[in-house]
PDB file of C-alpha atoms in Angstrom:
ATOM      1  CA  MET A  20      95.178  69.758  25.142  1.00  0.00           C
ATOM      2  CA  GLU A  21      97.841  69.707  28.481  1.00  0.00           C
ATOM      3  CA  LYS A  22      99.300  73.462  27.786  1.00  0.00           C
ATOM      4  CA  LEU A  23      95.276  74.467  27.489  1.00  0.00           C
ATOM      5  CA  LEU A  24      94.421  73.093  31.106  1.00  0.00           C
ATOM      6  CA  LEU A  25      97.886  74.291  32.230  1.00  0.00           C
ATOM      7  CA  GLN A  26      96.057  77.877  30.717  1.00  0.00           C
ATOM      8  CA  ILE A  27      93.020  77.003  32.513  1.00  0.00           C
ATOM      9  CA  GLN A  28      95.275  77.285  36.009  1.00  0.00           C
ATOM     10  CA  LYS A  29      96.976  79.688  35.361  1.00  0.00           C
ATOM     11  CA  ASN A  30      94.344  81.815  34.946  1.00  0.00           C
ATOM     12  CA  CYS A  31      92.280  80.354  37.813  1.00  0.00           C
ATOM     13  CA  VAL A  32      94.572  80.311  40.682  1.00  0.00           C
ATOM     14  CA  SER A  33      94.979  84.301  39.664  1.00  0.00           C
ATOM     15  CA  GLY A  34      91.492  84.795  39.452  1.00  0.00           C
ATOM     16  CA  ILE A  35      91.354  83.111  43.426  1.00  0.00           C
ATOM     17  CA  ILE A  36      94.557  85.947  43.957  1.00  0.00           C
ATOM     18  CA  LEU A  37      92.776  89.030  43.059  1.00  0.00           C
ATOM     19  CA  LEU A  38      88.846  88.442  44.309  1.00  0.00           C
ATOM     20  CA  LEU A  39      90.107  86.992  47.659  1.00  0.00           C
ATOM     21  CA  PRO A  40      91.587  90.367  48.614  1.00  0.00           C
ATOM     22  CA  LEU A  41      88.242  91.705  47.842  1.00  0.00           C
ATOM     23  CA  VAL A  42      85.524  89.600  48.655  1.00  0.00           C
ATOM     24  CA  VAL A  43      87.618  89.848  52.698  1.00  0.00           C
ATOM     25  CA  PHE A  44      87.764  93.025  52.192  1.00  0.00           C
ATOM     26  CA  PHE A  45      83.453  93.445  51.302  1.00  0.00           C
ATOM     27  CA  MET A  46      82.750  91.209  53.918  1.00  0.00           C
ATOM     28  CA  ILE A  47      84.794  93.525  56.401  1.00  0.00           C
ATOM     29  CA  LEU A  48      82.808  96.142  55.039  1.00  0.00           C
ATOM     30  CA  GLU A  49      79.445  94.574  55.330  1.00  0.00           C
ATOM     31  CA  LYS A  50      79.693  94.070  59.048  1.00  0.00           C
ATOM     32  CA  VAL A  51      81.363  97.245  60.103  1.00  0.00           C
ATOM     33  CA  TRP A  52      78.156  99.634  57.994  1.00  0.00           C
ATOM     34  CA  GLY A  53      76.019  97.010  59.278  1.00  0.00           C
ATOM     35  CA  PHE A  54      76.719  98.038  62.930  1.00  0.00           C
ATOM     36  CA  PHE A  55      76.849 101.331  62.708  1.00  0.00           C
ATOM     37  CA  GLN A  56      73.265 101.575  60.112  1.00  0.00           C
ATOM     38  CA  LYS A  57      71.730  99.611  64.221  1.00  0.00           C
ATOM     39  CA  TYR A  58      73.125 102.083  65.735  1.00  0.00           C
ATOM     40  CA  GLY A  59      72.057 104.676  63.116  1.00  0.00           C
ATOM     41  CA  ASP A  60      68.362 102.484  63.154  1.00  0.00           C
ATOM     42  CA  LYS A  61      67.457 102.552  67.116  1.00  0.00           C
ATOM     43  CA  PHE A  62      67.899 107.273  66.787  1.00  0.00           C
ATOM     44  CA  SER A  63      66.108 107.457  63.728  1.00  0.00           C
ATOM     45  CA  GLN A  64      63.606 106.228  66.121  1.00  0.00           C
ATOM     46  CA  PHE A  65      64.774 108.494  69.103  1.00  0.00           C
ATOM     47  CA  LEU A  66      64.969 110.908  66.531  1.00  0.00           C
ATOM     48  CA  ARG A  67      61.646 110.039  64.855  1.00  0.00           C
ATOM     49  CA  LEU A  68      63.105 110.562  61.851  1.00  0.00           C
ATOM     50  CA  ASP A  69      62.537 107.276  60.723  1.00  0.00           C
ATOM     51  CA  LYS A  70      58.647 109.269  60.573  1.00  0.00           C
ATOM     52  CA  VAL A  71      60.080 111.647  57.482  1.00  0.00           C
ATOM     53  CA  LEU A  72      63.068 110.107  55.731  1.00  0.00           C
ATOM     54  CA  GLY A  73      61.421 106.563  55.524  1.00  0.00           C
ATOM     55  CA  PRO A  74      64.143 103.432  55.564  1.00  0.00           C
ATOM     56  CA  ILE A  75      66.904 105.118  54.465  1.00  0.00           C
ATOM     57  CA  ALA A  76      66.591 107.473  57.771  1.00  0.00           C
ATOM     58  CA  SER A  77      69.177 104.000  59.573  1.00  0.00           C
ATOM     59  CA  ASP A  78      71.465 104.791  56.890  1.00  0.00           C
ATOM     60  CA  VAL A  79      71.430 108.435  56.937  1.00  0.00           C
ATOM     61  CA  MET A  80      72.098 108.064  60.760  1.00  0.00           C
ATOM     62  CA  GLY A  81      75.451 105.861  60.101  1.00  0.00           C
ATOM     63  CA  GLY A  82      76.615 107.314  57.411  1.00  0.00           C
ATOM     64  CA  VAL A  83      76.429 109.982  60.207  1.00  0.00           C
ATOM     65  CA  PHE A  84      78.098 107.522  63.546  1.00  0.00           C
ATOM     66  CA  LEU A  85      80.387 107.110  61.129  1.00  0.00           C
ATOM     67  CA  LEU A  86      81.673 110.067  59.755  1.00  0.00           C
ATOM     68  CA  VAL A  87      81.438 111.567  63.809  1.00  0.00           C
ATOM     69  CA  LEU A  88      83.986 108.212  64.425  1.00  0.00           C
ATOM     70  CA  ILE A  89      86.229 108.938  61.174  1.00  0.00           C
ATOM     71  CA  TYR A  90      86.825 112.268  62.568  1.00  0.00           C
ATOM     72  CA  PHE A  91      87.204 111.762  66.008  1.00  0.00           C
ATOM     73  CA  SER A  92      89.829 109.147  65.141  1.00  0.00           C
ATOM     74  CA  GLY A  93      91.931 111.172  63.206  1.00  0.00           C
ATOM     75  CA  TYR A  94      91.769 113.589  66.695  1.00  0.00           C
ATOM     76  CA  LEU A  95      93.162 111.215  69.403  1.00  0.00           C
ATOM     77  CA  MET A  96      95.788 109.875  66.779  1.00  0.00           C
ATOM     78  CA  GLN A  97      97.732 113.267  67.465  1.00  0.00           C
ATOM     79  CA  PHE A  98      98.679 110.473  71.197  1.00  0.00           C
ATOM     80  CA  SER A  99     101.507 109.039  70.405  1.00  0.00           C
ATOM     81  CA  PHE A 100     100.215 106.176  72.136  1.00  0.00           C
ATOM     82  CA  LEU A 101      96.902 104.944  70.280  1.00  0.00           C
ATOM     83  CA  LYS A 102      99.187 106.607  67.171  1.00  0.00           C
ATOM     84  CA  ARG A 103     101.821 103.221  68.437  1.00  0.00           C
ATOM     85  CA  PHE A 104      98.455 100.864  69.637  1.00  0.00           C
ATOM     86  CA  THR A 105      96.731 101.387  65.623  1.00  0.00           C
ATOM     87  CA  GLU A 106     100.031 100.694  63.973  1.00  0.00           C
ATOM     88  CA  TRP A 107     100.282  97.185  66.353  1.00  0.00           C
ATOM     89  CA  VAL A 108      96.313  96.252  64.580  1.00  0.00           C
ATOM     90  CA  ASP A 109      97.806  97.479  60.887  1.00  0.00           C
ATOM     91  CA  ASN A 110     100.720  95.092  61.709  1.00  0.00           C
ATOM     92  CA  LYS A 111      98.203  92.210  62.650  1.00  0.00           C
ATOM     93  CA  LEU A 112      96.321  93.019  59.502  1.00  0.00           C
ATOM     94  CA  MET A 113      98.710  93.245  57.271  1.00  0.00           C
ATOM     95  CA  VAL A 114      98.946  88.805  58.708  1.00  0.00           C
ATOM     96  CA  PHE A 115      96.499  87.959  58.877  1.00  0.00           C
ATOM     97  CA  LEU A 116      94.557  88.923  56.088  1.00  0.00           C
ATOM     98  CA  PRO A 117      95.297  88.559  51.560  1.00  0.00           C
ATOM     99  CA  GLY A 118      95.900  91.129  49.740  1.00  0.00           C
ATOM    100  CA  TYR A 119      95.133  94.047  53.688  1.00  0.00           C
ATOM    101  CA  GLU A 120      98.536  95.902  53.171  1.00  0.00           C
ATOM    102  CA  LYS A 121      98.454  96.100  48.841  1.00  0.00           C
ATOM    103  CA  ASN A 122      94.413  97.324  49.777  1.00  0.00           C
ATOM    104  CA  LYS A 123      95.900 100.037  51.934  1.00  0.00           C
ATOM    105  CA  LYS A 124      98.942 101.152  49.912  1.00  0.00           C
ATOM    106  CA  LEU A 125      96.376 102.077  46.752  1.00  0.00           C
ATOM    107  CA  ALA A 126      94.020 103.840  49.852  1.00  0.00           C
ATOM    108  CA  GLU A 127      96.616 106.368  50.777  1.00  0.00           C
ATOM    109  CA  GLU A 128      98.111 106.599  46.937  1.00  0.00           C
ATOM    110  CA  LYS A 129      94.530 107.765  45.970  1.00  0.00           C
ATOM    111  CA  LEU A 130      94.461 109.319  49.207  1.00  0.00           C
ATOM    112  CA  ALA A 131      97.690 111.323  48.856  1.00  0.00           C
ATOM    113  CA  LYS A 132      96.458 113.017  45.491  1.00  0.00           C
ATOM    114  CA  GLU A 133      93.740 113.929  46.168  1.00  0.00           C
ATOM    115  CA  MET A 134      95.327 116.223  49.061  1.00  0.00           C
ATOM    116  CA  GLY A 135      97.359 117.327  46.654  1.00  0.00           C
ATOM    117  CA  LYS A 136     100.485 116.206  49.200  1.00  0.00           C
ATOM    118  CA  PRO A 137     103.523 113.282  48.103  1.00  0.00           C
ATOM    119  CA  ILE A 138     103.338 109.927  48.435  1.00  0.00           C
ATOM    120  CA  THR A 139     106.370 108.803  50.576  1.00  0.00           C
ATOM    121  CA  ASP A 140     107.496 105.586  52.612  1.00  0.00           C
ATOM    122  CA  LEU A 141     107.484 104.490  49.351  1.00  0.00           C
ATOM    123  CA  PRO A 142     109.608 100.706  48.262  1.00  0.00           C
ATOM    124  CA  ILE A 143     112.751 101.943  46.631  1.00  0.00           C
ATOM    125  CA  LEU A 144     116.206 100.619  45.598  1.00  0.00           C
ATOM    126  CA  LEU A 145     119.015 103.333  46.183  1.00  0.00           C
ATOM    127  CA  LYS A 146     122.396 102.924  43.729  1.00  0.00           C
ATOM    128  CA  ALA A 147     125.128 102.803  45.494  1.00  0.00           C
ATOM    129  CA  GLY A 148     128.222 103.228  43.692  1.00  0.00           C
ATOM    130  CA  GLU A 149     127.376  99.600  40.966  1.00  0.00           C
ATOM    131  CA  TYR A 150     125.638  98.444  43.351  1.00  0.00           C
ATOM    132  CA  TRP A 151     121.894  98.719  44.338  1.00  0.00           C
ATOM    133  CA  GLN A 152     120.578  98.487  48.206  1.00  0.00           C
ATOM    134  CA  PRO A 153     116.741  98.377  49.419  1.00  0.00           C
ATOM    135  CA  ALA A 154     115.610 101.056  50.573  1.00  0.00           C
ATOM    136  CA  HIS A 155     112.153 103.771  52.116  1.00  0.00           C
ATOM    137  CA  LEU A 156     111.939 106.883  49.766  1.00  0.00           C
ATOM    138  CA  ILE A 157     110.929 109.622  52.960  1.00  0.00           C
ATOM    139  CA  GLU A 158     110.154 112.519  51.292  1.00  0.00           C
ATOM    140  CA  GLU A 159     111.633 114.108  47.498  1.00  0.00           C
ATOM    141  CA  ASN A 160     111.594 117.965  46.413  1.00  0.00           C
ATOM    142  CA  ALA A 161     111.036 119.772  43.384  1.00  0.00           C
ATOM    143  CA  ALA A 162     115.450 120.712  43.501  1.00  0.00           C
ATOM    144  CA  GLY A 163     115.465 116.189  42.721  1.00  0.00           C
ATOM    145  CA  ASN A 164     116.225 115.526  46.238  1.00  0.00           C
ATOM    146  CA  ALA A 165     114.856 112.471  47.702  1.00  0.00           C
ATOM    147  CA  VAL A 166     115.573 111.381  51.148  1.00  0.00           C
ATOM    148  CA  VAL A 167     116.256 107.874  52.279  1.00  0.00           C
ATOM    149  CA  PHE A 168     116.227 105.502  54.826  1.00  0.00           C
ATOM    150  CA  VAL A 169     118.138 102.470  53.908  1.00  0.00           C
ATOM    151  CA  PRO A 170     117.559  99.654  56.704  1.00  0.00           C
ATOM    152  CA  VAL A 171     119.909  96.810  58.298  1.00  0.00           C
ATOM    153  CA  ALA A 172     119.202  93.625  57.125  1.00  0.00           C
ATOM    154  CA  PRO A 173     117.730  92.028  59.129  1.00  0.00           C
ATOM    155  CA  SER A 174     116.273  94.884  61.706  1.00  0.00           C
ATOM    156  CA  LYS A 175     113.799  97.042  59.021  1.00  0.00           C
ATOM    157  CA  ASP A 176     113.196  99.847  61.505  1.00  0.00           C
ATOM    158  CA  GLN A 177     117.117 100.563  62.413  1.00  0.00           C
ATOM    159  CA  GLY A 178     120.060 101.996  59.435  1.00  0.00           C
ATOM    160  CA  GLN A 179     120.798 105.438  58.127  1.00  0.00           C
ATOM    161  CA  ILE A 180     119.208 108.365  56.586  1.00  0.00           C
ATOM    162  CA  TYR A 181     120.254 109.629  53.749  1.00  0.00           C
ATOM    163  CA  ILE A 182     120.008 112.591  51.406  1.00  0.00           C
ATOM    164  CA  VAL A 183     120.683 111.878  47.420  1.00  0.00           C
ATOM    165  CA  SER A 184     119.855 112.762  43.562  1.00  0.00           C
ATOM    166  CA  ALA A 185     116.201 111.764  42.709  1.00  0.00           C
ATOM    167  CA  SER A 186     117.926 109.841  39.468  1.00  0.00           C
ATOM    168  CA  ASP A 187     119.523 107.100  42.558  1.00  0.00           C
ATOM    169  CA  ILE A 188     116.589 106.130  43.730  1.00  0.00           C
ATOM    170  CA  LYS A 189     114.507 102.429  41.397  1.00  0.00           C
ATOM    171  CA  ARG A 190     111.160 102.990  42.208  1.00  0.00           C
ATOM    172  CA  LEU A 191     109.194  99.626  43.421  1.00  0.00           C
ATOM    173  CA  PRO A 192     105.515 100.443  42.068  1.00  0.00           C
ATOM    174  CA  ASP A 193     104.679  96.689  41.901  1.00  0.00           C
ATOM    175  CA  THR A 194     106.162  95.996  45.185  1.00  0.00           C
ATOM    176  CA  THR A 195     104.757  96.541  49.071  1.00  0.00           C
ATOM    177  CA  LEU A 196     106.477  98.216  52.570  1.00  0.00           C
ATOM    178  CA  GLY A 197     105.744  94.626  53.633  1.00  0.00           C
ATOM    179  CA  SER A 198     107.763  92.209  51.752  1.00  0.00           C
ATOM    180  CA  LEU A 199     109.898  95.315  51.718  1.00  0.00           C
ATOM    181  CA  ASN A 200     110.264  94.444  55.016  1.00  0.00           C
ATOM    182  CA  GLU A 201     110.272  91.258  54.718  1.00  0.00           C
ATOM    183  CA  SER A 202     113.335  90.540  52.569  1.00  0.00           C
ATOM    184  CA  ILE A 203     115.358  92.942  54.675  1.00  0.00           C
ATOM    185  CA  LYS A 204     114.328  90.402  57.691  1.00  0.00           C
ATOM    186  CA  SER A 205     115.260  87.374  55.564  1.00  0.00           C
ATOM    187  CA  MET A 206     118.382  88.819  54.345  1.00  0.00           C
ATOM    188  CA  GLY A 207     117.205  89.797  50.825  1.00  0.00           C
ATOM    189  CA  LYS A 208     115.463  86.964  50.126  1.00  0.00           C
ATOM    190  CA  GLY A 209     113.309  87.811  46.937  1.00  0.00           C
ATOM    191  CA  ILE A 210     115.017  90.952  46.040  1.00  0.00           C
ATOM    192  CA  LEU A 211     115.663  89.558  42.729  1.00  0.00           C
ATOM    193  CA  ASP A 212     111.622  89.135  41.976  1.00  0.00           C
ATOM    194  CA  PHE A 213     110.524  93.414  43.041  1.00  0.00           C
ATOM    195  CA  LYS A 214     109.607  95.530  40.165  1.00  0.00           C
TER     196      LYS A 214
END
């Protein structure tokens, strides 16, 4: 009986860990879509599209506004000030939204696959002699070489860049960059649990 209760407790905790990021993501998505739908509704009434398309006119115009905003945001990312600001916001979201970094990583990987780009800046372990060192995989080529960045603890932004054989790296697909960086900041605490 005690074993059954422990299993039920474990499943409930696992379920909460799985559902919490999804619930937060869909709540944010609902708020964002509601914002664009509200202005899409006003614009569709202004252009009299609501008479032609009916109630979906607000969705259509909201989608158009969202696509235009995404396009211009991508254009503005060419400016370094906005890129630094976006990275700052991204770091804050990773702190305050559980599961944000993992969902972002999955989205980036999916987008990279669809666009045919190699996935970069991944957490890895680099074989250095008899030991493994935490590092970031920056890029790889078809010749079997890889560029890696090895941070110097406790700073995640300072370190060395090496060109190594791809056979000397061990990928950590279940580990996020944030987890790796936190571990480096805390002098390696938690690295043994990385997979």
